[in-house]
Structure formats: C-alpha cells, structure tokens
PDB file of C-alpha atoms in Angstrom:
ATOM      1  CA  UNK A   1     180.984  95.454  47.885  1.00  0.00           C
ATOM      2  CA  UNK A   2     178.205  93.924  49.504  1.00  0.00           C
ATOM      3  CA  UNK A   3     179.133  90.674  51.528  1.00  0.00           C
ATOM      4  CA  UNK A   4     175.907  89.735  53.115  1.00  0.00           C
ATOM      5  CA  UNK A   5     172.812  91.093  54.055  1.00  0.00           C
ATOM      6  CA  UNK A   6     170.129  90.042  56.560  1.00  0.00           C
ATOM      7  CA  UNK A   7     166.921  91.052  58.323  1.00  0.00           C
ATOM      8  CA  UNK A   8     164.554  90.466  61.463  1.00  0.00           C
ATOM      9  CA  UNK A   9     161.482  90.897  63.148  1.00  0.00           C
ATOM     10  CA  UNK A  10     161.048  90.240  66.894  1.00  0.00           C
ATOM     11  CA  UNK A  11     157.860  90.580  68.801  1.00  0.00           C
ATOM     12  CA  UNK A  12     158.260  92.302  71.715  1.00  0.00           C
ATOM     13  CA  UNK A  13     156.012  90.651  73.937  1.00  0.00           C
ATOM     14  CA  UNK A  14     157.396  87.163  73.419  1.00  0.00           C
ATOM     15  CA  UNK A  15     160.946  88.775  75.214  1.00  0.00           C
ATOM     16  CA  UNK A  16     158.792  89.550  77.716  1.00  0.00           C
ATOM     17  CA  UNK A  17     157.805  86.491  78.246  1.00  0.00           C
ATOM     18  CA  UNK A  18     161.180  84.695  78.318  1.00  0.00           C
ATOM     19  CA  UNK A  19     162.089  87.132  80.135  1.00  0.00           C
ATOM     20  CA  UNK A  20     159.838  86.136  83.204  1.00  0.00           C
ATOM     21  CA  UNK A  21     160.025  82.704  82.316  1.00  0.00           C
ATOM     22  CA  UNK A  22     163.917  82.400  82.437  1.00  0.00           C
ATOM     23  CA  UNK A  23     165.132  85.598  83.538  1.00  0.00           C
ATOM     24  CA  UNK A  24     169.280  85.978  84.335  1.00  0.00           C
ATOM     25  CA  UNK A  25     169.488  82.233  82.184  1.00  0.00           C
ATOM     26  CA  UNK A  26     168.152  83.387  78.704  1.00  0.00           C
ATOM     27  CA  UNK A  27     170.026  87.377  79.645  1.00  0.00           C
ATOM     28  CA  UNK A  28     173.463  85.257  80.369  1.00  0.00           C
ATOM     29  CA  UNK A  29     172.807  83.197  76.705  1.00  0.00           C
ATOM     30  CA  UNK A  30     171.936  85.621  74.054  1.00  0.00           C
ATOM     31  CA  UNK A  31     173.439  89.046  75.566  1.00  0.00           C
ATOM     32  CA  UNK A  32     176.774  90.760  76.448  1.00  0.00           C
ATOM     33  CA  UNK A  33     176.950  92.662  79.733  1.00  0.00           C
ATOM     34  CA  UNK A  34     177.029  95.964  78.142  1.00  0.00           C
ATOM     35  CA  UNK A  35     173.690  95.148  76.354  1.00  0.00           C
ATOM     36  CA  UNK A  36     172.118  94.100  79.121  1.00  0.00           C
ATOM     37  CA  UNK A  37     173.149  97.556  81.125  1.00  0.00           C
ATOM     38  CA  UNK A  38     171.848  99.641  78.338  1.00  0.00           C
ATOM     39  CA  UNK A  39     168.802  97.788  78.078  1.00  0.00           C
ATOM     40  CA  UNK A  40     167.951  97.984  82.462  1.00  0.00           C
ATOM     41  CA  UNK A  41     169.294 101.874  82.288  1.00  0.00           C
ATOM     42  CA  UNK A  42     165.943 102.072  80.906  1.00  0.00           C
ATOM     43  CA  UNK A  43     162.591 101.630  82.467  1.00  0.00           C
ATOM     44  CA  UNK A  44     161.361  99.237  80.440  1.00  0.00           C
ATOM     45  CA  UNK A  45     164.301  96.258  79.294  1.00  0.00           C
ATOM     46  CA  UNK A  46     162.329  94.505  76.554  1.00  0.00           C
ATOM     47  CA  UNK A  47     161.915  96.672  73.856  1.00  0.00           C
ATOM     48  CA  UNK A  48     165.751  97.606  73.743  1.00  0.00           C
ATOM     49  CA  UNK A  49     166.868  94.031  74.462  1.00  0.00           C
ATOM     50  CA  UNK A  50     163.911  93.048  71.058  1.00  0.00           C
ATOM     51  CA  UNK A  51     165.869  94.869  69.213  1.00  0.00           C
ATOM     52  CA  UNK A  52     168.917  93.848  70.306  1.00  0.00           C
ATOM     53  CA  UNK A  53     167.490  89.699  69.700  1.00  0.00           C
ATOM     54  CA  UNK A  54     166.534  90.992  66.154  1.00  0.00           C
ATOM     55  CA  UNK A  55     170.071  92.515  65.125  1.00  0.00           C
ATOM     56  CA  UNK A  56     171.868  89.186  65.838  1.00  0.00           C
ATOM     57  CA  UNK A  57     169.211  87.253  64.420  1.00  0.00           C
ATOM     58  CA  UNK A  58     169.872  89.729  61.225  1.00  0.00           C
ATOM     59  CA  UNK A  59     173.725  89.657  61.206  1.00  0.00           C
ATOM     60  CA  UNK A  60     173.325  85.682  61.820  1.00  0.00           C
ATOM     61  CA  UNK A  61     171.675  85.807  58.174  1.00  0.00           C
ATOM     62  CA  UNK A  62     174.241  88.306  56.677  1.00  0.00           C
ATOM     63  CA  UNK A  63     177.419  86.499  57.683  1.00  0.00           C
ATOM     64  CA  UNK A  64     175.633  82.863  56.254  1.00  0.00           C
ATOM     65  CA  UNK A  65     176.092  81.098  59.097  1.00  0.00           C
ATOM     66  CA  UNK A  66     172.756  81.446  61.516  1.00  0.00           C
ATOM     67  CA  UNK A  67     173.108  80.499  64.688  1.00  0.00           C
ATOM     68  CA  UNK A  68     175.141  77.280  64.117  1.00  0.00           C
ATOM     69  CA  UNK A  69     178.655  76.546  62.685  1.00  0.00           C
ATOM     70  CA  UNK A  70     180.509  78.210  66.042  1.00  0.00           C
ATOM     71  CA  UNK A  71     178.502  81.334  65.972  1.00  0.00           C
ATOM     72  CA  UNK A  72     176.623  81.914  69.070  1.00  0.00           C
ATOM     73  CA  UNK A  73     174.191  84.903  70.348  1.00  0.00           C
ATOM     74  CA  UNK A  74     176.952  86.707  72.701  1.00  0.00           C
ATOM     75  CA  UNK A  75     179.471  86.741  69.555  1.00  0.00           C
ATOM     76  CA  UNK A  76     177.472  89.167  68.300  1.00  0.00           C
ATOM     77  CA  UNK A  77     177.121  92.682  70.209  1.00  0.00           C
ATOM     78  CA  UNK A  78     175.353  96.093  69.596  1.00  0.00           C
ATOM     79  CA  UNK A  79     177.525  99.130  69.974  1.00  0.00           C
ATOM     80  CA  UNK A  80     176.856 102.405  69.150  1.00  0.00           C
ATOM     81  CA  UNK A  81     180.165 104.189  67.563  1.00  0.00           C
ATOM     82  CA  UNK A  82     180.959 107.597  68.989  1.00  0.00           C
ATOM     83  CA  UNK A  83     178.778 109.468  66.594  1.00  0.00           C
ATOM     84  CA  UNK A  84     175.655 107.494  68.297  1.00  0.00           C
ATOM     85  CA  UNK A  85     175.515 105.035  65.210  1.00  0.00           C
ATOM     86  CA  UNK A  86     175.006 101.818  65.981  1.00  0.00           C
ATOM     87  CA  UNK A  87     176.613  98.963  64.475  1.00  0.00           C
ATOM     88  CA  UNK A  88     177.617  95.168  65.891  1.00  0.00           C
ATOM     89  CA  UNK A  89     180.923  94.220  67.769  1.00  0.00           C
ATOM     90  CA  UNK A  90     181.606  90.513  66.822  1.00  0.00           C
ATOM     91  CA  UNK A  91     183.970  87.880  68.653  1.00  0.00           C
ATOM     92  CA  UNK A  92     184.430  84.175  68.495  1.00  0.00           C
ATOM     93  CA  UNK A  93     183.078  82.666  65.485  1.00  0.00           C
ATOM     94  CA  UNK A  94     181.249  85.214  64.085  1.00  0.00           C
ATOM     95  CA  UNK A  95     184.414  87.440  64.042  1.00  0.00           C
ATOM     96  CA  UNK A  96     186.291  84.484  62.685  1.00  0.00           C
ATOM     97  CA  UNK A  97     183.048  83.351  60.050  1.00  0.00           C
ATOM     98  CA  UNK A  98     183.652  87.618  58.625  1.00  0.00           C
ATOM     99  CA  UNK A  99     187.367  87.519  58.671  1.00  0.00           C
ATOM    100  CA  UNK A 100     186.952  84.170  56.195  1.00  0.00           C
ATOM    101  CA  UNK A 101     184.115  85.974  53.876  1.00  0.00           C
ATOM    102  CA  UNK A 102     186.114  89.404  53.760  1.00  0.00           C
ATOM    103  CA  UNK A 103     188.508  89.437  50.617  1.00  0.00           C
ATOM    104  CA  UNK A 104     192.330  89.957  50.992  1.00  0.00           C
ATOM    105  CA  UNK A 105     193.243  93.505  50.886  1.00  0.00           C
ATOM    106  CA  UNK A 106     189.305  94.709  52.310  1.00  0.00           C
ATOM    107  CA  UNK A 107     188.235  95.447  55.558  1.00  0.00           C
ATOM    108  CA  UNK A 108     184.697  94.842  56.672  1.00  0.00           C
ATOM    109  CA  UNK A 109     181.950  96.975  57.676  1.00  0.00           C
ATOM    110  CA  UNK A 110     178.996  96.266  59.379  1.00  0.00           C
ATOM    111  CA  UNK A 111     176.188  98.538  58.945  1.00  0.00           C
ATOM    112  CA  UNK A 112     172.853  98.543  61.051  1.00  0.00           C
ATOM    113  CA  UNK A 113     169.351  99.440  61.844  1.00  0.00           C
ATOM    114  CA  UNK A 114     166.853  99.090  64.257  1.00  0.00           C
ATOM    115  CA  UNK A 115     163.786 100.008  64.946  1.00  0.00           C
ATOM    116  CA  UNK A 116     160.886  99.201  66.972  1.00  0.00           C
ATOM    117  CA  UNK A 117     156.682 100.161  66.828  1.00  0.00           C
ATOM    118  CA  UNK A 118     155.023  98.207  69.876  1.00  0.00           C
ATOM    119  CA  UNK A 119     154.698  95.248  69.891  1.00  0.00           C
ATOM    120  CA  UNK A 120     157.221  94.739  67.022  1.00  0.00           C
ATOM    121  CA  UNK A 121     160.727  95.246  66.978  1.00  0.00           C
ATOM    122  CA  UNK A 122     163.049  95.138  63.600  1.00  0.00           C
ATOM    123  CA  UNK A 123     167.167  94.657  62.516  1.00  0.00           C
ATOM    124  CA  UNK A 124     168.491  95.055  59.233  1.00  0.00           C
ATOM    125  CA  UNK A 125     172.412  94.637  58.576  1.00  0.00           C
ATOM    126  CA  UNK A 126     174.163  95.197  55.783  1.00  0.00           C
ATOM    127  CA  UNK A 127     177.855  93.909  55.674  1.00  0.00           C
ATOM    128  CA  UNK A 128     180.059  94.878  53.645  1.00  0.00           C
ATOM    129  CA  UNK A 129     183.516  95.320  52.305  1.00  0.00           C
ATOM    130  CA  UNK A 130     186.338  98.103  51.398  1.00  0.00           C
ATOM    131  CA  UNK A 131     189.495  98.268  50.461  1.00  0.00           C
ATOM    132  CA  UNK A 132     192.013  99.052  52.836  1.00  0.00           C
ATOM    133  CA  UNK A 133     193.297 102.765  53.376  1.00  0.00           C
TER     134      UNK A 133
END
C-alpha cells in the first residue's frame, strides 16, 4: 500500500549559489557526510548535491510532515542499496514520523528517483508499505 508520495524540482544553479554564498554552513545543515563525499568525488558538487536537496524536499512531502514537526534536512539521506538503487536512509524524526504512519504488522519501503537535465534537477519518492515476511 501506498503511504505517501512526494515530488521536487531543484534548480541547479541556485545550489550553486548557496553554495558560494555559505559554503561548509548550508553543506553541515541540509547534508550527511556521506552525501557530501559522493557529491566532491565528482568534479562538479552541485548537480549531485541538487538532486540530493530535491529527494528530501520529496520524501519531506511523502512522509506529511515537510520540513517542520522534528524532521530536519540531515534526517533524511540518499543511499544507494547494493544493487546501485538508490533509495533514502532516515533518522531522527523522519524515521520516527514513518515508524508512526507504517501500519502494525508492515514494514516500510522507500522508493526513489532522481534525475537531473541542466539546469534542473528532479526527486520523486514513493513510500510505501508491506507486510512483514
């Protein structure tokens, strides 16, 4: 079953941007250290870290909370699983906010995709719940 779904568009230039204009203060907010190695182990950071902004802005919307209620940017990580898929790692309150909206007996599963087409970059996440094995 479907628990939430959400969506995002980032432009690409604007991380850029805050990127110059507040460097290692907005990197320390909004991502976890191994987003931020993945996104410098390539040439160019803001493209992978857009798309990165995007899928928490996205999984924000699917779990119903946004960026308020105790969830905050660096609760919500990008991982890729072993098969390269990626998906998001979440802690604090977003991990607490999913273990309230998943039903008894269900485990949750966060699906997502990314994308990006200079200067834009896009999320979508789809969470959503199974029964146990």
């Amino acid at each position: 079953m479907i628990l939430g779904i959400g969506n995002d568009l980032c432009d690409i230039r604007r991380i850029e941007r805050t990127l110059e204009r507040f460097g290692d203060r907005f990197l320390d907010r909004v991502f976890t250290d191994l987003e931020r190695k993945r996104a410098f182990a390539r040439g160019e950071p803001a493209p992978t870290l857009a798309k990165r902004f995007a899928a928490k802005e996205a999984c924000a919307k699917a779990l119903g909370t946004g960026l308020r209620n105790g969830t905050f940017w660096r609760d919500m990580g990008v991982v890729n699983l072993p098969s390269g898929r990626p998906t998001l790692a979440l802690t604090g309150g977003a991990k607490e906010h999913l273990d309230r909206m998943t039903p008894a007996g269900y485990e949750a599963r966060i699906d997502l995709t990314l994308t990006d087409e200079s200067p834009l970059a896009a999320a979508v996440v789809v969470i959503s719940a199974a029964p146990k094995a």
